mmCIF file of C-alpha atoms in Angstrom:
data_model
loop_
_atom_site.group_PDB
_atom_site.id
_atom_site.type_symbol
_atom_site.label_atom_id
_atom_site.label_comp_id
_atom_site.label_asym_id
_atom_site.label_seq_id
_atom_site.Cartn_x
_atom_site.Cartn_y
_atom_site.Cartn_z
ATOM 1 C CA SER A 1 13.150 55.091 -58.543
ATOM 2 C CA HIS A 2 9.221 54.773 -58.670
ATOM 3 C CA SER A 3 9.665 51.372 -59.795
ATOM 4 C CA LEU A 4 12.624 50.068 -57.704
ATOM 5 C CA PHE A 5 10.139 51.332 -54.891
ATOM 6 C CA GLN A 6 7.492 49.304 -56.323
ATOM 7 C CA THR A 7 9.438 46.364 -56.566
ATOM 8 C CA ASP A 8 10.557 46.599 -53.249
ATOM 9 C CA THR A 9 6.983 46.808 -51.669
ATOM 10 C CA GLU A 10 6.065 44.122 -53.162
ATOM 11 C CA LEU A 11 9.208 42.071 -52.239
ATOM 12 C CA ASN A 12 8.348 42.534 -48.692
ATOM 13 C CA LYS A 13 4.570 41.449 -49.256
ATOM 14 C CA CYS A 14 5.936 37.967 -50.531
ATOM 15 C CA ILE A 15 8.357 38.005 -47.527
ATOM 16 C CA GLN A 16 5.422 38.594 -45.599
ATOM 17 C CA THR A 17 3.175 35.820 -46.899
ATOM 18 C CA MET A 18 5.738 33.122 -47.061
ATOM 19 C CA ASP A 19 6.417 34.081 -43.208
ATOM 20 C CA LYS A 20 2.417 33.459 -43.038
ATOM 21 C CA SER A 21 2.425 30.114 -44.700
ATOM 22 C CA VAL A 22 5.486 29.210 -42.592
ATOM 23 C CA PHE A 23 3.959 30.090 -39.427
ATOM 24 C CA GLN A 24 0.783 28.160 -40.371
ATOM 25 C CA VAL A 25 2.207 25.428 -41.551
ATOM 26 C CA SER A 26 4.415 25.206 -38.287
ATOM 27 C CA GLN A 27 1.213 25.626 -36.088
ATOM 28 C CA ARG A 28 -0.407 23.191 -37.930
ATOM 29 C CA GLU A 29 2.443 20.577 -37.325
ATOM 30 C CA ALA A 30 2.342 21.608 -33.954
ATOM 31 C CA GLU A 31 -1.457 20.853 -33.242
ATOM 32 C CA THR A 32 -0.590 17.305 -35.217
ATOM 33 C CA HIS A 33 1.668 16.689 -32.623
ATOM 34 C CA GLN A 34 -0.521 17.412 -29.895
ATOM 35 C CA ALA A 35 -3.787 15.224 -31.397
ATOM 36 C CA ASN A 36 -0.751 12.568 -31.835
ATOM 37 C CA LEU A 37 -0.114 12.623 -28.265
ATOM 38 C CA GLN A 38 -3.447 12.093 -27.072
ATOM 39 C CA HIS A 39 -3.740 8.793 -28.572
ATOM 40 C CA LEU A 40 0.008 7.235 -26.765
ATOM 41 C CA CYS A 41 0.644 6.250 -22.715
ATOM 42 C CA ARG A 42 2.776 9.029 -20.798
ATOM 43 C CA ILE A 43 4.376 6.252 -20.033
ATOM 44 C CA CYS A 44 5.037 3.492 -22.008
ATOM 45 C CA GLY A 45 4.257 5.019 -25.123
ATOM 46 C CA GLY A 46 1.874 2.647 -25.815
ATOM 47 C CA LEU A 47 -1.235 3.469 -28.228
ATOM 48 C CA PHE A 48 -4.739 3.285 -26.309
ATOM 49 C CA LYS A 49 -6.265 1.824 -29.672
ATOM 50 C CA ASN A 50 -4.458 -1.091 -29.003
ATOM 51 C CA ASP A 51 -6.492 -2.303 -25.512
ATOM 52 C CA PRO A 52 -9.546 -3.563 -26.856
ATOM 53 C CA TYR A 53 -11.381 -1.502 -24.006
ATOM 54 C CA LYS A 54 -10.138 1.659 -24.931
ATOM 55 C CA ARG A 55 -9.109 2.228 -20.964
ATOM 56 C CA SER A 56 -6.826 5.131 -20.169
ATOM 57 C CA HIS A 57 -6.095 7.001 -16.713
ATOM 58 C CA PRO A 58 -5.620 11.221 -16.815
ATOM 59 C CA VAL A 59 -2.157 12.113 -16.071
ATOM 60 C CA HIS A 60 -2.496 14.607 -13.898
ATOM 61 C CA GLY A 61 -6.409 13.957 -12.128
ATOM 62 C CA PRO A 62 -7.410 12.358 -8.826
ATOM 63 C CA ILE A 63 -6.588 8.400 -7.899
ATOM 64 C CA ASP A 64 -9.482 6.143 -8.817
ATOM 65 C CA ASP A 65 -11.373 4.242 -6.012
ATOM 66 C CA GLU A 66 -10.077 0.924 -6.654
ATOM 67 C CA THR A 67 -6.558 2.290 -6.574
ATOM 68 C CA GLN A 68 -7.476 3.983 -3.282
ATOM 69 C CA ALA A 69 -8.709 0.698 -1.935
ATOM 70 C CA LEU A 70 -5.807 -1.230 -2.023
ATOM 71 C CA LEU A 71 -3.548 2.515 -0.229
ATOM 72 C CA ARG A 72 -5.798 2.074 2.432
ATOM 73 C CA LYS A 73 -5.291 -1.635 2.414
ATOM 74 C CA LYS A 74 -1.537 -1.170 2.558
ATOM 75 C CA GLU A 75 -2.005 1.835 4.914
ATOM 76 C CA LYS A 76 -0.474 3.901 2.972
ATOM 77 C CA LYS A 77 -1.493 7.510 1.180
ATOM 78 C CA ALA A 78 -1.422 9.508 -1.994
ATOM 79 C CA THR A 79 -4.331 11.887 -3.054
ATOM 80 C CA SER A 80 -3.101 12.384 -7.022
ATOM 81 C CA TRP A 81 -1.898 10.442 -9.815
ATOM 82 C CA PRO A 82 1.865 12.538 -10.007
ATOM 83 C CA ASP A 83 2.886 11.751 -6.265
ATOM 84 C CA LEU A 84 2.282 7.616 -7.104
ATOM 85 C CA LEU A 85 3.746 7.692 -10.521
ATOM 86 C CA ALA A 86 7.040 9.298 -9.101
ATOM 87 C CA LYS A 87 6.922 6.457 -6.903
ATOM 88 C CA VAL A 88 6.776 3.506 -8.964
ATOM 89 C CA PHE A 89 7.943 4.885 -11.995
ATOM 90 C CA LYS A 90 10.445 7.185 -10.828
ATOM 91 C CA THR A 91 9.266 9.703 -13.105
ATOM 92 C CA ASP A 92 8.296 13.396 -12.387
ATOM 93 C CA VAL A 93 5.280 14.008 -14.412
ATOM 94 C CA LYS A 94 4.403 17.421 -12.409
ATOM 95 C CA ALA A 95 6.404 19.562 -15.061
ATOM 96 C CA ASP A 96 4.494 18.014 -17.968
ATOM 97 C CA ILE A 97 3.842 20.217 -21.071
ATOM 98 C CA ASP A 98 1.120 19.578 -23.034
ATOM 99 C CA THR A 99 2.774 20.265 -26.132
ATOM 100 C CA THR A 100 5.596 18.234 -25.476
ATOM 101 C CA HIS A 101 4.306 15.052 -23.161
ATOM 102 C CA PRO A 102 0.428 13.129 -23.626
ATOM 103 C CA THR A 103 -1.876 14.022 -20.658
ATOM 104 C CA LYS A 104 -3.002 10.296 -20.377
ATOM 105 C CA PHE A 105 -1.663 7.287 -19.276
ATOM 106 C CA CYS A 106 -2.474 3.163 -20.477
ATOM 107 C CA HIS A 107 -4.465 0.661 -18.297
ATOM 108 C CA GLN A 108 -1.745 -1.366 -18.714
ATOM 109 C CA CYS A 109 0.580 0.820 -16.572
ATOM 110 C CA TRP A 110 -2.394 1.093 -14.356
ATOM 111 C CA THR A 111 -1.646 -2.561 -13.698
ATOM 112 C CA VAL A 112 1.604 -2.388 -13.040
ATOM 113 C CA VAL A 113 0.799 0.405 -10.757
ATOM 114 C CA GLN A 114 -1.436 -2.066 -8.598
ATOM 115 C CA LYS A 115 0.660 -4.889 -8.942
ATOM 116 C CA LYS A 116 3.949 -2.969 -7.366
ATOM 117 C CA LEU A 117 1.560 -1.247 -4.438
ATOM 118 C CA SER A 118 0.014 -5.233 -3.654
ATOM 119 C CA ASN A 119 4.319 -6.276 -3.839
ATOM 120 C CA SER A 120 3.558 -8.739 -6.930
ATOM 121 C CA PRO A 121 6.133 -9.191 -9.624
ATOM 122 C CA CYS A 122 5.539 -7.009 -12.739
ATOM 123 C CA GLU A 123 8.026 -7.622 -14.754
ATOM 124 C CA ILE A 124 5.869 -9.527 -17.451
ATOM 125 C CA PHE A 125 3.482 -6.490 -17.792
ATOM 126 C CA PHE A 126 6.136 -3.403 -18.251
ATOM 127 C CA PRO A 127 9.095 -5.050 -20.329
ATOM 128 C CA ARG A 128 10.288 -1.485 -21.048
ATOM 129 C CA LYS A 129 13.533 -0.602 -19.157
ATOM 130 C CA GLY A 130 12.657 2.568 -18.179
ATOM 131 C CA PRO A 131 9.645 4.948 -18.659
ATOM 132 C CA VAL A 132 9.792 6.745 -22.150
ATOM 133 C CA GLU A 133 11.680 10.001 -22.988
ATOM 134 C CA TRP A 134 9.435 12.882 -24.621
ATOM 135 C CA HIS A 135 10.708 15.697 -26.969
ATOM 136 C CA PRO A 136 9.336 18.744 -28.505
ATOM 137 C CA HIS A 137 8.261 18.858 -32.094
ATOM 138 C CA SER A 138 10.937 18.382 -34.793
ATOM 139 C CA LEU A 139 11.389 17.269 -38.299
ATOM 140 C CA SER A 140 12.576 13.903 -37.687
ATOM 141 C CA CYS A 141 9.562 13.613 -34.595
ATOM 142 C CA GLU A 142 9.275 9.918 -33.751
ATOM 143 C CA VAL A 143 5.986 10.547 -32.116
ATOM 144 C CA CYS A 144 4.554 11.993 -35.611
ATOM 145 C CA GLY A 145 6.751 9.617 -37.598
ATOM 146 C CA THR A 146 5.170 6.355 -35.806
ATOM 147 C CA SER A 147 1.792 7.607 -35.076
ATOM 148 C CA ALA A 148 0.565 4.697 -36.854
ATOM 149 C CA HIS A 149 2.060 2.087 -34.734
ATOM 150 C CA GLY A 150 2.952 4.335 -31.211
ATOM 151 C CA VAL A 151 6.211 4.613 -29.874
ATOM 152 C CA LYS A 152 6.050 1.501 -27.812
ATOM 153 C CA ARG A 153 8.761 -1.608 -29.227
ATOM 154 C CA LYS A 154 7.410 -4.130 -31.941
ATOM 155 C CA LYS A 155 6.204 -7.234 -30.122
ATOM 156 C CA GLN A 156 8.539 -10.210 -31.420
ATOM 157 C CA VAL A 157 6.667 -13.300 -32.941
ATOM 158 C CA LEU A 158 8.177 -16.228 -30.906
ATOM 159 C CA ASN A 159 9.093 -19.461 -32.905
ATOM 160 C CA PRO A 160 6.338 -22.092 -32.277
ATOM 161 C CA GLN A 161 9.089 -24.899 -31.521
ATOM 162 C CA LEU A 162 11.369 -22.603 -28.995
ATOM 163 C CA SER A 163 7.910 -21.584 -27.291
ATOM 164 C CA LYS A 164 7.370 -25.438 -26.865
ATOM 165 C CA LYS A 165 10.862 -26.018 -26.091
ATOM 166 C CA LEU A 166 10.438 -23.052 -23.116
ATOM 167 C CA ARG A 167 7.868 -24.184 -21.742
ATOM 168 C CA MET A 168 9.253 -27.350 -21.352
ATOM 169 C CA ALA A 169 12.450 -25.644 -19.425
ATOM 170 C CA VAL A 170 10.095 -24.224 -17.104
ATOM 171 C CA ALA A 171 8.151 -27.214 -16.651
ATOM 172 C CA GLY A 172 11.818 -29.175 -15.625
ATOM 173 C CA ARG A 173 12.619 -26.727 -13.333
ATOM 174 C CA THR A 174 9.696 -26.577 -11.342
ATOM 175 C CA ARG A 175 9.759 -30.469 -10.910
ATOM 176 C CA LYS A 176 13.674 -29.955 -9.906
ATOM 177 C CA ILE A 177 12.660 -27.354 -7.117
ATOM 178 C CA LYS A 178 9.779 -29.915 -6.178
ATOM 179 C CA GLN A 179 12.247 -32.716 -5.448
ATOM 180 C CA ILE A 180 14.671 -29.775 -4.002
ATOM 181 C CA ARG A 181 11.950 -29.144 -1.438
ATOM 182 C CA ASN A 182 10.428 -32.572 -0.155
ATOM 183 C CA PRO A 183 14.174 -34.043 0.983
ATOM 184 C CA LYS A 184 16.578 -33.248 3.783
ATOM 185 C CA GLN A 185 13.844 -30.397 4.606
ATOM 186 C CA VAL A 186 14.292 -30.674 8.600
ATOM 187 C CA ASN A 187 18.146 -30.507 7.460
ATOM 188 C CA GLN A 188 17.366 -27.467 5.842
ATOM 189 C CA LYS A 189 15.603 -25.736 8.634
ATOM 190 C CA SER A 190 17.845 -26.655 11.348
ATOM 191 C CA LEU A 191 20.557 -25.198 9.130
ATOM 192 C CA MET A 192 18.904 -21.982 8.890
ATOM 193 C CA LYS A 193 18.827 -21.259 12.886
ATOM 194 C CA LYS A 194 22.403 -22.589 12.837
ATOM 195 C CA ILE A 195 22.847 -19.568 10.337
ATOM 196 C CA ALA A 196 20.674 -17.484 12.403
ATOM 197 C CA SER A 197 21.913 -18.308 15.566
ATOM 198 C CA CYS A 198 19.741 -15.648 17.369
ATOM 199 C CA LYS A 199 19.053 -17.648 20.581
ATOM 200 C CA LYS A 200 20.290 -14.777 22.590
ATOM 201 C CA ILE A 201 19.412 -11.761 21.160
ATOM 202 C CA HIS A 202 15.512 -12.915 19.363
ATOM 203 C CA LEU A 203 12.587 -14.083 22.374
ATOM 204 C CA SER A 204 10.998 -17.462 22.340
ATOM 205 C CA THR A 205 7.360 -17.808 21.877
ATOM 206 C CA LYS A 206 7.643 -19.670 25.583
ATOM 207 C CA ILE A 207 6.792 -16.603 27.306
ATOM 208 C CA LEU A 208 4.010 -15.980 25.611
ATOM 209 C CA ALA A 209 1.710 -14.985 28.526
ATOM 210 C CA VAL A 210 -1.452 -16.091 27.232
ATOM 211 C CA ASP A 211 -1.888 -19.718 25.235
ATOM 212 C CA TYR A 212 -2.777 -18.804 21.758
ATOM 213 C CA PRO A 213 -3.506 -20.817 18.835
ATOM 214 C CA ALA A 214 -0.893 -22.638 17.385
ATOM 215 C CA ASP A 215 -1.397 -20.843 13.981
ATOM 216 C CA PHE A 216 -2.067 -17.745 15.235
ATOM 217 C CA VAL A 217 1.712 -18.350 17.567
ATOM 218 C CA LYS A 218 3.078 -19.200 13.669
ATOM 219 C CA SER A 219 2.219 -15.873 11.929
ATOM 220 C CA ILE A 220 4.011 -13.832 14.604
ATOM 221 C CA SER A 221 7.328 -15.762 14.905
ATOM 222 C CA CYS A 222 9.923 -15.894 12.167
ATOM 223 C CA GLN A 223 10.082 -18.684 9.642
ATOM 224 C CA ILE A 224 13.611 -19.169 10.018
ATOM 225 C CA CYS A 225 14.655 -18.998 14.153
ATOM 226 C CA GLU A 226 10.648 -19.599 15.047
ATOM 227 C CA HIS A 227 11.191 -17.334 17.834
ATOM 228 C CA ILE A 228 9.039 -14.168 18.471
ATOM 229 C CA LEU A 229 9.332 -11.565 15.537
ATOM 230 C CA ALA A 230 11.917 -8.841 16.131
ATOM 231 C CA ASP A 231 12.179 -6.231 13.745
ATOM 232 C CA PRO A 232 10.032 -7.784 11.035
ATOM 233 C CA VAL A 233 9.908 -7.720 7.252
ATOM 234 C CA GLU A 234 7.747 -9.092 4.857
ATOM 235 C CA THR A 235 9.017 -10.280 1.228
ATOM 236 C CA PRO A 236 7.046 -9.751 -1.519
ATOM 237 C CA CYS A 237 5.406 -13.592 -1.472
ATOM 238 C CA LYS A 238 4.363 -12.338 2.121
ATOM 239 C CA HIS A 239 6.247 -14.459 4.409
ATOM 240 C CA LEU A 240 7.328 -12.795 7.063
ATOM 241 C CA PHE A 241 11.411 -12.939 8.604
ATOM 242 C CA CYS A 242 13.008 -11.148 11.295
ATOM 243 C CA ARG A 243 15.084 -8.884 9.637
ATOM 244 C CA ALA A 244 18.079 -10.350 10.724
ATOM 245 C CA CYS A 245 17.514 -14.108 10.379
ATOM 246 C CA ILE A 246 16.609 -12.984 6.871
ATOM 247 C CA LEU A 247 19.469 -10.978 6.121
ATOM 248 C CA LYS A 248 22.292 -13.770 7.336
ATOM 249 C CA CYS A 249 19.874 -16.165 5.240
ATOM 250 C CA LEU A 250 20.354 -14.515 1.812
ATOM 251 C CA LYS A 251 23.863 -13.861 2.152
ATOM 252 C CA VAL A 252 24.340 -17.302 2.806
ATOM 253 C CA MET A 253 22.234 -19.852 1.064
ATOM 254 C CA GLY A 254 21.225 -17.093 -2.076
ATOM 255 C CA SER A 255 18.466 -14.994 -2.829
ATOM 256 C CA TYR A 256 15.402 -16.720 -2.328
ATOM 257 C CA CYS A 257 12.411 -16.983 0.033
ATOM 258 C CA PRO A 258 13.231 -19.544 2.685
ATOM 259 C CA ALA A 259 9.710 -20.596 3.461
ATOM 260 C CA CYS A 260 9.189 -21.002 -0.480
ATOM 261 C CA ARG A 261 12.344 -20.800 -2.380
ATOM 262 C CA TYR A 262 10.878 -17.314 -4.455
ATOM 263 C CA PRO A 263 13.182 -15.041 -5.824
ATOM 264 C CA CYS A 264 13.499 -12.412 -3.301
ATOM 265 C CA PHE A 265 16.678 -9.789 -2.741
ATOM 266 C CA PRO A 266 17.389 -7.591 0.637
ATOM 267 C CA THR A 267 15.847 -4.553 -1.652
ATOM 268 C CA ASP A 268 12.569 -6.502 -2.121
ATOM 269 C CA LEU A 269 12.136 -6.705 2.178
ATOM 270 C CA VAL A 270 9.520 -3.927 3.150
ATOM 271 C CA CYS A 271 8.021 -3.466 6.471
ATOM 272 C CA PRO A 272 4.723 -4.737 7.504
ATOM 273 C CA VAL A 273 1.600 -2.780 7.843
ATOM 274 C CA LYS A 274 1.483 -0.876 11.064
ATOM 275 C CA SER A 275 -1.595 -2.333 12.039
ATOM 276 C CA PHE A 276 0.315 -5.860 12.215
ATOM 277 C CA LEU A 277 2.972 -3.937 14.509
ATOM 278 C CA SER A 278 0.580 -2.690 16.742
ATOM 279 C CA ILE A 279 -0.687 -6.032 17.474
ATOM 280 C CA LEU A 280 2.785 -7.586 17.891
ATOM 281 C CA ASN A 281 3.806 -4.729 20.126
ATOM 282 C CA SER A 282 0.236 -5.559 22.399
ATOM 283 C CA LEU A 283 0.907 -8.863 22.979
ATOM 284 C CA PRO A 284 0.878 -10.038 26.743
ATOM 285 C CA VAL A 285 4.432 -11.692 27.545
ATOM 286 C CA ARG A 286 5.854 -13.086 31.061
ATOM 287 C CA CYS A 287 9.203 -11.608 32.530
ATOM 288 C CA PRO A 288 11.604 -15.164 32.592
ATOM 289 C CA VAL A 289 13.031 -13.518 35.638
ATOM 290 C CA LYS A 290 13.249 -15.297 38.761
ATOM 291 C CA ASP A 291 10.314 -13.902 41.473
ATOM 292 C CA CYS A 292 9.151 -11.486 39.039
ATOM 293 C CA GLN A 293 6.790 -13.615 36.391
ATOM 294 C CA GLU A 294 5.205 -9.816 35.481
ATOM 295 C CA GLU A 295 2.945 -10.075 32.493
ATOM 296 C CA VAL A 296 3.778 -6.640 30.445
ATOM 297 C CA CYS A 297 3.081 -5.662 26.516
ATOM 298 C CA LEU A 298 5.877 -7.056 23.922
ATOM 299 C CA GLY A 299 6.456 -3.423 22.884
ATOM 300 C CA LYS A 300 7.686 -2.479 26.964
ATOM 301 C CA TYR A 301 9.335 -5.543 27.296
ATOM 302 C CA TYR A 302 12.976 -4.144 27.130
ATOM 303 C CA HIS A 303 11.941 -1.391 29.211
ATOM 304 C CA HIS A 304 11.229 -3.500 31.750
ATOM 305 C CA LEU A 305 13.868 -5.818 31.835
ATOM 306 C CA SER A 306 16.581 -3.091 32.117
ATOM 307 C CA ARG A 307 14.999 -2.485 35.457
ATOM 308 C CA HIS A 308 16.582 -6.295 36.027
ATOM 309 C CA LYS A 309 20.187 -5.559 37.371
ATOM 310 C CA GLU A 310 21.063 -9.562 37.657
ATOM 311 C CA VAL A 311 19.901 -10.300 33.831
ATOM 312 C CA LYS A 312 23.352 -10.393 31.816
ATOM 313 C CA ASP A 313 23.128 -9.730 28.004
ATOM 314 C CA LYS A 314 19.925 -7.816 28.645
ATOM 315 C CA GLU A 315 20.840 -5.244 26.093
ATOM 316 C CA GLY A 316 21.344 -7.884 23.158
ATOM 317 C CA TYR A 317 17.208 -8.422 22.825
ATOM 318 C CA VAL A 318 16.609 -6.416 19.433
ATOM 319 C CA TYR A 319 14.109 -3.950 19.840
ATOM 320 C CA ILE A 320 10.829 -3.867 17.570
ATOM 321 C CA ASN A 321 10.417 -1.431 15.103
ATOM 322 C CA LYS A 322 6.913 0.148 15.672
ATOM 323 C CA GLY A 323 6.890 1.542 11.613
ATOM 324 C CA GLY A 324 8.263 5.310 12.291
ATOM 325 C CA ARG A 325 11.119 6.396 11.341
ATOM 326 C CA PRO A 326 14.061 3.900 10.696
ATOM 327 C CA ARG A 327 16.335 4.456 13.035
ATOM 328 C CA GLN A 328 14.536 6.416 15.721
ATOM 329 C CA HIS A 329 13.943 3.745 18.106
ATOM 330 C CA LEU A 330 18.291 3.490 18.587
ATOM 331 C CA LEU A 331 17.281 6.152 21.196
ATOM 332 C CA SER A 332 16.277 4.321 23.525
ATOM 333 C CA LEU A 333 18.949 1.388 23.452
ATOM 334 C CA THR A 334 22.455 1.181 25.177
ATOM 335 C CA ARG A 335 25.435 2.338 23.611
ATOM 336 C CA ARG A 336 26.095 -1.464 22.671
ATOM 337 C CA ALA A 337 22.958 -2.226 21.457
ATOM 338 C CA GLN A 338 23.009 0.403 19.263
ATOM 339 C CA LYS A 339 26.548 -0.292 17.569
ATOM 340 C CA HIS A 340 24.366 -4.473 17.638
ATOM 341 C CA ARG A 341 21.620 -2.756 15.787
ATOM 342 C CA LEU A 342 23.521 -0.876 13.313
#
C-alpha cells in the first residue's frame, strides 16, 4: 500500500508539471500572437514594414492635426479615431480586445479616410471588400501562420502586354468621351432643362437684387436648370445642382455628372458645407409681384411670398435646406408643398 501511495504522488506530480508546461506553452503562444498583431493593420491586415516610412496610427488615439484641419474645412466634428473609423469603414473598434485585435492601423487606410472626407474616389487605395475580421488565437491561426506575409492578399503581377492593352483601352475611352462632349453640347443642355422642367418651382437668377459678377452668379446657380440653387447637393466631383434636377437627370440620362460626365450615383450626393448655405440664404432677391418690389433674403423669400394672396402656385417654390435635420424644414410648408417636396 505504501508503494501504491508513492506511485500516486509521483503521478500527481507528473500531471502538475505537464499542466504547467502546457500553460506556459499556451501563454507563450498568446504572447507571440499579440506581438504579431502589433505589426499588422487593424483595418486591412497589411504589414507596417511594407510602408517605406513605417508609418502607423493608433486606433484608440486622438485624431492628428492634418485630419482635424480637413474636418474643420468640411465643417464636421470628430475627436477620436474610433468615431471616424466607424463612419468611414463601418467597423466598431470600441469593443476591441488587445489579445485579438491590432491596436494600430496603416498609413494607407489613413489615406482612405482622407479621401473619403474630401469626397474623392478611393477604390484604388482600398481594394478589399471590407475590413478584416479578427479572431482569437487558435491552432489554425492566420496571424501566426502568415505573420511573415501579413493577412493582406497577395498582389497579382500584371502581364506587360495586358497592361499595355489596358492603357490603350483607357486612352481610347477618354478620347471617345472628349468627342462626345464637344458636338451637340448646346442641345444636351436644352434637353437637360426639359428633363428638369423646374421653371415653376425654382427661382430665376434675374430676381437677384444686386448685379453680381457672372462667375459668382454661376457658382450659386444649378448647372442643369441655371436657376438659383434650391435644396443644393454636391457631387463627388464638386459640382452643385438642385436636388430635384440632378435626381431627374440621373434617372433619365444615366449615372454620371451632367457637368463633367464623372460617374455619380444618387447615394454619392452630399449636402454642401453650412457656410455656403448661409451665404446662399442671405442673398438679397427682389419680389416679382407688381407694386411690391421689396428686397428680402433668399431664406425668407417663401415667407414673404405667402403674404401675397394674388400669387398663384406660390407653394410650388422649393424651400432651401439650411443643412439642419433632413425634413425639419417641411413644417413651414403647406400641405401641397409637403407632398411635392417628399
